[in-house]
Each structure stands twice: as C-alpha cells, then as structure tokens.
PDB file of C-alpha atoms in Angstrom:
ATOM      1  CA  MET A  30       0.000   0.000   0.000  1.00  0.00           C
ATOM      2  CA  MET A  31       1.408   3.378  -1.041  1.00  0.00           C
ATOM      3  CA  SER A  32       1.943   5.732   1.902  1.00  0.00           C
ATOM      4  CA  ASN A  33       0.669   9.309   1.946  1.00  0.00           C
ATOM      5  CA  ILE A  34       2.988  12.215   1.209  1.00  0.00           C
ATOM      6  CA  ILE A  35       0.805  14.376   3.428  1.00  0.00           C
ATOM      7  CA  GLU A  36      -2.387  13.838   5.408  1.00  0.00           C
ATOM      8  CA  ILE A  37      -4.765  16.433   6.829  1.00  0.00           C
ATOM      9  CA  LYS A  38      -7.025  15.184   9.623  1.00  0.00           C
ATOM     10  CA  ASN A  39     -10.138  17.160  10.590  1.00  0.00           C
ATOM     11  CA  LEU A  40      -8.464  20.535  10.108  1.00  0.00           C
ATOM     12  CA  VAL A  41     -10.240  23.448  11.795  1.00  0.00           C
ATOM     13  CA  PHE A  42      -9.148  27.059  11.359  1.00  0.00           C
ATOM     14  CA  GLY A  43     -10.677  30.323  12.534  1.00  0.00           C
ATOM     15  CA  TYR A  44     -12.648  31.448  15.537  1.00  0.00           C
ATOM     16  CA  GLU A  45     -15.578  29.333  16.701  1.00  0.00           C
ATOM     17  CA  GLU A  46     -18.086  31.978  15.615  1.00  0.00           C
ATOM     18  CA  ASP A  47     -16.218  32.646  12.360  1.00  0.00           C
ATOM     19  CA  ARG A  48     -14.765  29.367  11.062  1.00  0.00           C
ATOM     20  CA  VAL A  49     -12.881  29.571   7.781  1.00  0.00           C
ATOM     21  CA  LEU A  50     -12.199  25.827   7.629  1.00  0.00           C
ATOM     22  CA  ASN A  51     -14.197  23.216   9.494  1.00  0.00           C
ATOM     23  CA  ASN A  52     -13.166  19.559   9.751  1.00  0.00           C
ATOM     24  CA  ILE A  53     -11.300  19.383   6.430  1.00  0.00           C
ATOM     25  CA  SER A  54      -9.524  16.086   5.727  1.00  0.00           C
ATOM     26  CA  LEU A  55      -7.342  15.126   2.780  1.00  0.00           C
ATOM     27  CA  GLU A  56      -4.797  12.443   1.905  1.00  0.00           C
ATOM     28  CA  VAL A  57      -2.285  12.974  -0.903  1.00  0.00           C
ATOM     29  CA  LYS A  58      -0.272  10.109  -2.370  1.00  0.00           C
ATOM     30  CA  PRO A  59       2.758  10.113  -4.719  1.00  0.00           C
ATOM     31  CA  GLY A  60       1.815  10.693  -8.351  1.00  0.00           C
ATOM     32  CA  GLU A  61      -1.279  12.748  -7.562  1.00  0.00           C
ATOM     33  CA  ILE A  62      -2.205  16.187  -8.875  1.00  0.00           C
ATOM     34  CA  VAL A  63      -4.950  17.470  -6.597  1.00  0.00           C
ATOM     35  CA  LEU A  64      -6.899  20.529  -7.694  1.00  0.00           C
ATOM     36  CA  ILE A  65      -8.595  22.501  -4.909  1.00  0.00           C
ATOM     37  CA  GLU A  66     -11.775  24.305  -5.951  1.00  0.00           C
ATOM     38  CA  GLY A  67     -14.309  26.512  -4.184  1.00  0.00           C
ATOM     39  CA  GLU A  68     -16.007  29.871  -4.436  1.00  0.00           C
ATOM     40  CA  ASN A  69     -14.216  33.069  -3.415  1.00  0.00           C
ATOM     41  CA  GLY A  70     -13.896  33.244   0.354  1.00  0.00           C
ATOM     42  CA  ALA A  71     -14.232  29.485   0.816  1.00  0.00           C
ATOM     43  CA  GLY A  72     -10.747  29.299   2.346  1.00  0.00           C
ATOM     44  CA  LYS A  73      -8.706  27.711  -0.452  1.00  0.00           C
ATOM     45  CA  THR A  74      -5.583  29.817   0.158  1.00  0.00           C
ATOM     46  CA  THR A  75      -6.024  29.475   3.923  1.00  0.00           C
ATOM     47  CA  PHE A  76      -6.127  25.703   3.500  1.00  0.00           C
ATOM     48  CA  LEU A  77      -2.888  25.684   1.490  1.00  0.00           C
ATOM     49  CA  LYS A  78      -1.179  27.928   4.043  1.00  0.00           C
ATOM     50  CA  CYS A  79      -2.238  25.542   6.813  1.00  0.00           C
ATOM     51  CA  MET A  80      -0.729  22.669   4.802  1.00  0.00           C
ATOM     52  CA  THR A  81       2.600  24.503   4.700  1.00  0.00           C
ATOM     53  CA  GLY A  82       2.568  25.382   8.393  1.00  0.00           C
ATOM     54  CA  LEU A  83       2.321  29.131   7.690  1.00  0.00           C
ATOM     55  CA  LEU A  84      -0.981  29.109   9.556  1.00  0.00           C
ATOM     56  CA  ASN A  85      -2.203  26.877  12.371  1.00  0.00           C
ATOM     57  CA  ASN A  86       1.391  25.885  13.277  1.00  0.00           C
ATOM     58  CA  GLY A  87       1.019  22.569  11.472  1.00  0.00           C
ATOM     59  CA  LYS A  88      -1.731  21.227  13.723  1.00  0.00           C
ATOM     60  CA  SER A  89      -3.796  18.427  12.105  1.00  0.00           C
ATOM     61  CA  ILE A  90      -1.147  18.152   9.333  1.00  0.00           C
ATOM     62  CA  TYR A  91       0.772  14.865   9.153  1.00  0.00           C
ATOM     63  CA  ILE A  92       3.888  14.000   7.137  1.00  0.00           C
ATOM     64  CA  ASN A  93       5.410  10.513   7.492  1.00  0.00           C
ATOM     65  CA  ASN A  94       2.653   9.848  10.051  1.00  0.00           C
ATOM     66  CA  LYS A  95       4.071  12.583  12.298  1.00  0.00           C
ATOM     67  CA  GLU A  96       2.203  15.759  13.192  1.00  0.00           C
ATOM     68  CA  VAL A  97       3.959  18.818  11.763  1.00  0.00           C
ATOM     69  CA  TYR A  98       3.045  20.839  14.871  1.00  0.00           C
ATOM     70  CA  LYS A  99       5.561  18.794  16.876  1.00  0.00           C
ATOM     71  CA  ASN A 100       8.000  18.133  14.013  1.00  0.00           C
ATOM     72  CA  ARG A 101       8.478  21.373  12.078  1.00  0.00           C
ATOM     73  CA  TYR A 102      11.504  20.017  10.201  1.00  0.00           C
ATOM     74  CA  LEU A 103       9.109  17.900   8.110  1.00  0.00           C
ATOM     75  CA  LEU A 104       7.997  21.054   6.289  1.00  0.00           C
ATOM     76  CA  LYS A 105      11.282  20.963   4.353  1.00  0.00           C
ATOM     77  CA  GLN A 106       9.687  18.236   2.240  1.00  0.00           C
ATOM     78  CA  ASN A 107       7.197  20.766   0.828  1.00  0.00           C
ATOM     79  CA  SER A 108       7.517  23.731  -1.529  1.00  0.00           C
ATOM     80  CA  PHE A 109       4.912  26.502  -1.595  1.00  0.00           C
ATOM     81  CA  VAL A 110       4.536  28.777  -4.632  1.00  0.00           C
ATOM     82  CA  MET A 111       2.139  31.723  -4.448  1.00  0.00           C
ATOM     83  CA  SER A 112       1.168  34.420  -6.941  1.00  0.00           C
ATOM     84  CA  GLU A 113       3.632  36.645  -5.022  1.00  0.00           C
ATOM     85  CA  ASP A 114       7.238  35.484  -5.062  1.00  0.00           C
ATOM     86  CA  PHE A 115      10.095  35.733  -2.569  1.00  0.00           C
ATOM     87  CA  LEU A 116      12.767  36.788  -5.056  1.00  0.00           C
ATOM     88  CA  TYR A 117      15.181  39.588  -4.180  1.00  0.00           C
ATOM     89  CA  ASP A 118      14.710  42.651  -6.401  1.00  0.00           C
ATOM     90  CA  TYR A 119      18.288  43.913  -6.255  1.00  0.00           C
ATOM     91  CA  MET A 120      19.871  40.570  -7.075  1.00  0.00           C
ATOM     92  CA  THR A 121      20.123  39.123 -10.578  1.00  0.00           C
ATOM     93  CA  THR A 122      18.326  35.949 -11.593  1.00  0.00           C
ATOM     94  CA  ASN A 123      21.579  34.015 -11.249  1.00  0.00           C
ATOM     95  CA  GLU A 124      22.333  35.515  -7.825  1.00  0.00           C
ATOM     96  CA  ASN A 125      18.852  34.539  -6.632  1.00  0.00           C
ATOM     97  CA  ILE A 126      19.426  30.979  -7.842  1.00  0.00           C
ATOM     98  CA  VAL A 127      22.726  30.681  -5.939  1.00  0.00           C
ATOM     99  CA  PHE A 128      21.177  32.312  -2.864  1.00  0.00           C
ATOM    100  CA  PHE A 129      18.269  29.859  -2.732  1.00  0.00           C
ATOM    101  CA  GLN A 130      20.621  26.954  -3.365  1.00  0.00           C
ATOM    102  CA  LYS A 131      22.339  27.868  -0.089  1.00  0.00           C
ATOM    103  CA  ILE A 132      19.063  28.498   1.759  1.00  0.00           C
ATOM    104  CA  PHE A 133      17.640  25.140   0.641  1.00  0.00           C
ATOM    105  CA  LYS A 134      21.019  23.432   1.230  1.00  0.00           C
ATOM    106  CA  GLU A 135      20.926  21.910  -2.247  1.00  0.00           C
ATOM    107  CA  ASP A 136      23.815  20.431  -4.234  1.00  0.00           C
ATOM    108  CA  SER A 137      24.974  21.380  -7.738  1.00  0.00           C
ATOM    109  CA  VAL A 138      22.172  19.338  -9.318  1.00  0.00           C
ATOM    110  CA  PHE A 139      19.811  22.095  -8.161  1.00  0.00           C
ATOM    111  CA  ILE A 140      21.645  24.679 -10.288  1.00  0.00           C
ATOM    112  CA  ASP A 141      21.574  22.388 -13.325  1.00  0.00           C
ATOM    113  CA  GLN A 142      17.852  21.757 -12.886  1.00  0.00           C
ATOM    114  CA  VAL A 143      17.009  25.457 -12.523  1.00  0.00           C
ATOM    115  CA  ASN A 144      18.998  26.239 -15.659  1.00  0.00           C
ATOM    116  CA  GLN A 145      17.084  23.546 -17.525  1.00  0.00           C
ATOM    117  CA  TYR A 146      13.768  25.102 -16.482  1.00  0.00           C
ATOM    118  CA  LEU A 147      15.022  28.542 -17.540  1.00  0.00           C
ATOM    119  CA  LYS A 148      15.764  27.022 -20.934  1.00  0.00           C
ATOM    120  CA  ASP A 149      12.329  25.343 -21.054  1.00  0.00           C
ATOM    121  CA  PHE A 150      10.669  28.677 -20.227  1.00  0.00           C
ATOM    122  CA  GLU A 151      12.892  30.475 -22.776  1.00  0.00           C
ATOM    123  CA  ILE A 152      14.245  33.020 -20.280  1.00  0.00           C
ATOM    124  CA  GLU A 153      17.948  32.081 -20.171  1.00  0.00           C
ATOM    125  CA  LYS A 154      18.877  35.522 -21.489  1.00  0.00           C
ATOM    126  CA  TYR A 155      17.701  37.101 -18.206  1.00  0.00           C
ATOM    127  CA  LYS A 156      20.200  35.286 -15.962  1.00  0.00           C
ATOM    128  CA  ASP A 157      22.242  38.469 -15.416  1.00  0.00           C
ATOM    129  CA  THR A 158      19.244  40.807 -15.165  1.00  0.00           C
ATOM    130  CA  LEU A 159      18.132  42.310 -11.852  1.00  0.00           C
ATOM    131  CA  ILE A 160      14.831  40.798 -10.727  1.00  0.00           C
ATOM    132  CA  LYS A 161      13.273  44.261 -10.354  1.00  0.00           C
ATOM    133  CA  ASN A 162      13.787  44.837 -14.088  1.00  0.00           C
ATOM    134  CA  LEU A 163      11.915  41.700 -15.166  1.00  0.00           C
ATOM    135  CA  SER A 164       8.297  41.644 -16.309  1.00  0.00           C
ATOM    136  CA  GLN A 165       5.860  39.997 -13.899  1.00  0.00           C
ATOM    137  CA  GLY A 166       5.530  37.019 -16.235  1.00  0.00           C
ATOM    138  CA  THR A 167       9.301  36.462 -16.487  1.00  0.00           C
ATOM    139  CA  ARG A 168       9.652  36.930 -12.754  1.00  0.00           C
ATOM    140  CA  SER A 169       7.005  34.243 -12.172  1.00  0.00           C
ATOM    141  CA  LYS A 170       8.916  31.869 -14.451  1.00  0.00           C
ATOM    142  CA  VAL A 171      12.147  32.406 -12.499  1.00  0.00           C
ATOM    143  CA  ASN A 172      10.323  31.750  -9.238  1.00  0.00           C
ATOM    144  CA  LEU A 173       8.774  28.548 -10.584  1.00  0.00           C
ATOM    145  CA  ALA A 174      12.110  27.346 -11.977  1.00  0.00           C
ATOM    146  CA  ILE A 175      13.687  27.697  -8.525  1.00  0.00           C
ATOM    147  CA  MET A 176      10.841  26.080  -6.588  1.00  0.00           C
ATOM    148  CA  LEU A 177      10.382  23.203  -9.048  1.00  0.00           C
ATOM    149  CA  SER A 178      14.081  22.356  -8.678  1.00  0.00           C
ATOM    150  CA  LYS A 179      14.030  22.043  -4.900  1.00  0.00           C
ATOM    151  CA  LYS A 180      14.228  18.507  -3.516  1.00  0.00           C
ATOM    152  CA  HIS A 181      10.777  17.953  -2.087  1.00  0.00           C
ATOM    153  CA  LYS A 182       7.925  15.478  -2.239  1.00  0.00           C
ATOM    154  CA  LEU A 183       5.004  17.896  -2.368  1.00  0.00           C
ATOM    155  CA  LEU A 184       4.604  21.047  -4.443  1.00  0.00           C
ATOM    156  CA  ILE A 185       1.827  23.378  -3.236  1.00  0.00           C
ATOM    157  CA  LEU A 186       0.719  25.978  -5.780  1.00  0.00           C
ATOM    158  CA  ASP A 187      -1.571  28.926  -5.059  1.00  0.00           C
ATOM    159  CA  GLU A 188      -2.464  30.765  -8.284  1.00  0.00           C
ATOM    160  CA  PRO A 189       1.150  31.103  -9.481  1.00  0.00           C
ATOM    161  CA  PHE A 190       0.225  31.053 -13.172  1.00  0.00           C
ATOM    162  CA  THR A 191      -1.901  34.191 -13.558  1.00  0.00           C
ATOM    163  CA  ALA A 192       0.928  36.335 -14.973  1.00  0.00           C
ATOM    164  CA  LEU A 193       2.092  33.680 -17.432  1.00  0.00           C
ATOM    165  CA  ASP A 194       1.398  33.619 -21.159  1.00  0.00           C
ATOM    166  CA  VAL A 195      -0.658  30.817 -22.721  1.00  0.00           C
ATOM    167  CA  ASN A 196       2.428  29.136 -24.208  1.00  0.00           C
ATOM    168  CA  THR A 197       4.094  28.906 -20.786  1.00  0.00           C
ATOM    169  CA  GLN A 198       0.874  27.676 -19.181  1.00  0.00           C
ATOM    170  CA  GLU A 199       0.772  24.823 -21.695  1.00  0.00           C
ATOM    171  CA  LYS A 200       4.403  23.955 -20.940  1.00  0.00           C
ATOM    172  CA  LEU A 201       3.638  23.926 -17.226  1.00  0.00           C
ATOM    173  CA  ILE A 202       0.734  21.554 -17.742  1.00  0.00           C
ATOM    174  CA  SER A 203       3.080  19.141 -19.520  1.00  0.00           C
ATOM    175  CA  LEU A 204       5.875  19.638 -16.968  1.00  0.00           C
ATOM    176  CA  SER A 205       3.508  19.150 -14.026  1.00  0.00           C
ATOM    177  CA  LYS A 206       2.336  15.811 -15.357  1.00  0.00           C
ATOM    178  CA  LYS A 207       5.886  14.654 -16.065  1.00  0.00           C
ATOM    179  CA  TYR A 208       7.036  15.985 -12.680  1.00  0.00           C
ATOM    180  CA  VAL A 209       4.738  13.803 -10.555  1.00  0.00           C
ATOM    181  CA  LEU A 210       4.943  10.688 -12.711  1.00  0.00           C
ATOM    182  CA  SER A 211       8.718  10.514 -13.066  1.00  0.00           C
ATOM    183  CA  LYS A 212       9.692  11.411  -9.512  1.00  0.00           C
ATOM    184  CA  GLU A 213       6.847   9.978  -7.411  1.00  0.00           C
ATOM    185  CA  LYS A 214       5.983  13.395  -6.103  1.00  0.00           C
ATOM    186  CA  ALA A 215       2.655  15.191  -5.789  1.00  0.00           C
ATOM    187  CA  ILE A 216       1.093  18.572  -6.492  1.00  0.00           C
ATOM    188  CA  VAL A 217      -1.748  20.305  -4.658  1.00  0.00           C
ATOM    189  CA  MET A 218      -2.898  23.439  -6.431  1.00  0.00           C
ATOM    190  CA  VAL A 219      -5.412  26.251  -6.590  1.00  0.00           C
ATOM    191  CA  THR A 220      -5.765  27.779 -10.048  1.00  0.00           C
ATOM    192  CA  HIS A 221      -8.492  29.277 -12.210  1.00  0.00           C
ATOM    193  CA  ILE A 222      -6.831  28.027 -15.401  1.00  0.00           C
ATOM    194  CA  LYS A 223      -9.313  25.415 -16.641  1.00  0.00           C
ATOM    195  CA  GLU A 224      -6.736  23.412 -18.600  1.00  0.00           C
ATOM    196  CA  PHE A 225      -5.129  22.190 -15.367  1.00  0.00           C
ATOM    197  CA  LYS A 226      -8.334  20.329 -14.556  1.00  0.00           C
ATOM    198  CA  LYS A 227      -7.530  17.978 -17.454  1.00  0.00           C
ATOM    199  CA  ILE A 228      -4.393  16.653 -15.745  1.00  0.00           C
ATOM    200  CA  ALA A 229      -5.754  16.625 -12.187  1.00  0.00           C
ATOM    201  CA  THR A 230      -6.045  13.134 -10.756  1.00  0.00           C
ATOM    202  CA  ARG A 231      -8.560  14.465  -8.262  1.00  0.00           C
ATOM    203  CA  VAL A 232     -10.644  17.598  -7.712  1.00  0.00           C
ATOM    204  CA  VAL A 233     -11.504  18.560  -4.126  1.00  0.00           C
ATOM    205  CA  GLU A 234     -14.099  21.225  -3.400  1.00  0.00           C
ATOM    206  CA  ILE A 235     -13.943  23.364  -0.279  1.00  0.00           C
ATOM    207  CA  LYS A 236     -17.298  24.841   0.623  1.00  0.00           C
ATOM    208  CA  LYS A 237     -17.707  28.216   2.258  1.00  0.00           C
ATOM    209  CA  GLU A 238     -18.651  28.085   5.923  1.00  0.00           C
ATOM    210  CA  GLY A 239     -21.743  29.911   7.173  1.00  0.00           C
TER     211      GLY A 239
END
C-alpha cells in the first residue's frame, strides 16, 4: 500500500463563531495532482497555508505519520509557490538561484535543474538581469524554476500562473504531469486556469462556511 505524502485530519481554522475551515480532511499520495476548488472566500488559500505550516502551526497536518506541529523540520519536504514570489529585487536571476541553493542546502544538481527550467521557459537571457527589471511574467517563471528544482515530495501551488502567457501555461501543464509521474511526487494546487483540470487526478471542493 502506497503511503501518503501528506495527510490532513479534521483541520479546523478560525474562531468558533467565524470558522474559515471546518473539519477538512485530505490524503495525498505520490503521483497525484490534486486541484482545490471553491467559491471566493471558501478558504482555499487558507487551506494551502495551513498545509505549509504558515498558519495553524502545522496542527492536524501529518507527514510521514508525524504531526507537523511537533515536528516542524518535516515542512522541508514541501515547496509553496504563491502568486507573489520571494525573489530579491536587487539581485540578478543568477544571484537569486545561488542564494536559494544555499538556503535550501541543495547540491549542484539544483543549479543544473534550474537552468534547464530557464531554458524550457525560454528566459535564459535574463540570468544576469536584476529581478526588479523583469516583467511579472518572467519573474514568475524564475520563481517557478527555482521552486520546481528544490528537492521535495510535495509542491503546493496557489495561483502562481496568472501572470504567465498561454504558451508557458501549456508547458507547465506538460511539466507538471511529467514531474509527478517521473519522480513519485505530488502537487496540490489552486488555479483558475481550466486546462489544469484535465491533468488533475482528483478535484476537491472546499465549501464556504456559514
């Protein structure tokens, strides 16, 4: 039996009189692409942030059958990509790559993988350009290239594709599918791009409380 990459057990978030999430449970296995849906205000982003430990301190979140709340180091197995990035404006693309290699404690394979994604996204020519001088779309591609290259088992995506052109979106659909199948990893995502629904192995709807 294949073990779960992550498991959420009866997750509750918010005040008792104003619950954002109420008894949400989810199991994610290797090879899955799980699409989270729900109307605006249903708590989709809140749910993803709870999965990453940014909210709720990792309570009700289990990795390797251990609760994240008591074992924060387990969060290193996840990568979280939002519509806003964490790139440094006054560093070049290449300097950001080297910086995050050190932060993530990755080996040289990380650099090679990022460079391959830059080539796939056709943005190699911006390696020596300051991040602040990049368009939002190019900036998003750099961010994705870095986060996709990190050694992790679960990639959590919260609307990171909105600034990307249609051609890049199509490449990401193909890469996402290849990513989970070849490396026994998983993706949990929130996106309004309908094409991603075609590759989702499962669609989970979060309903608005109240």
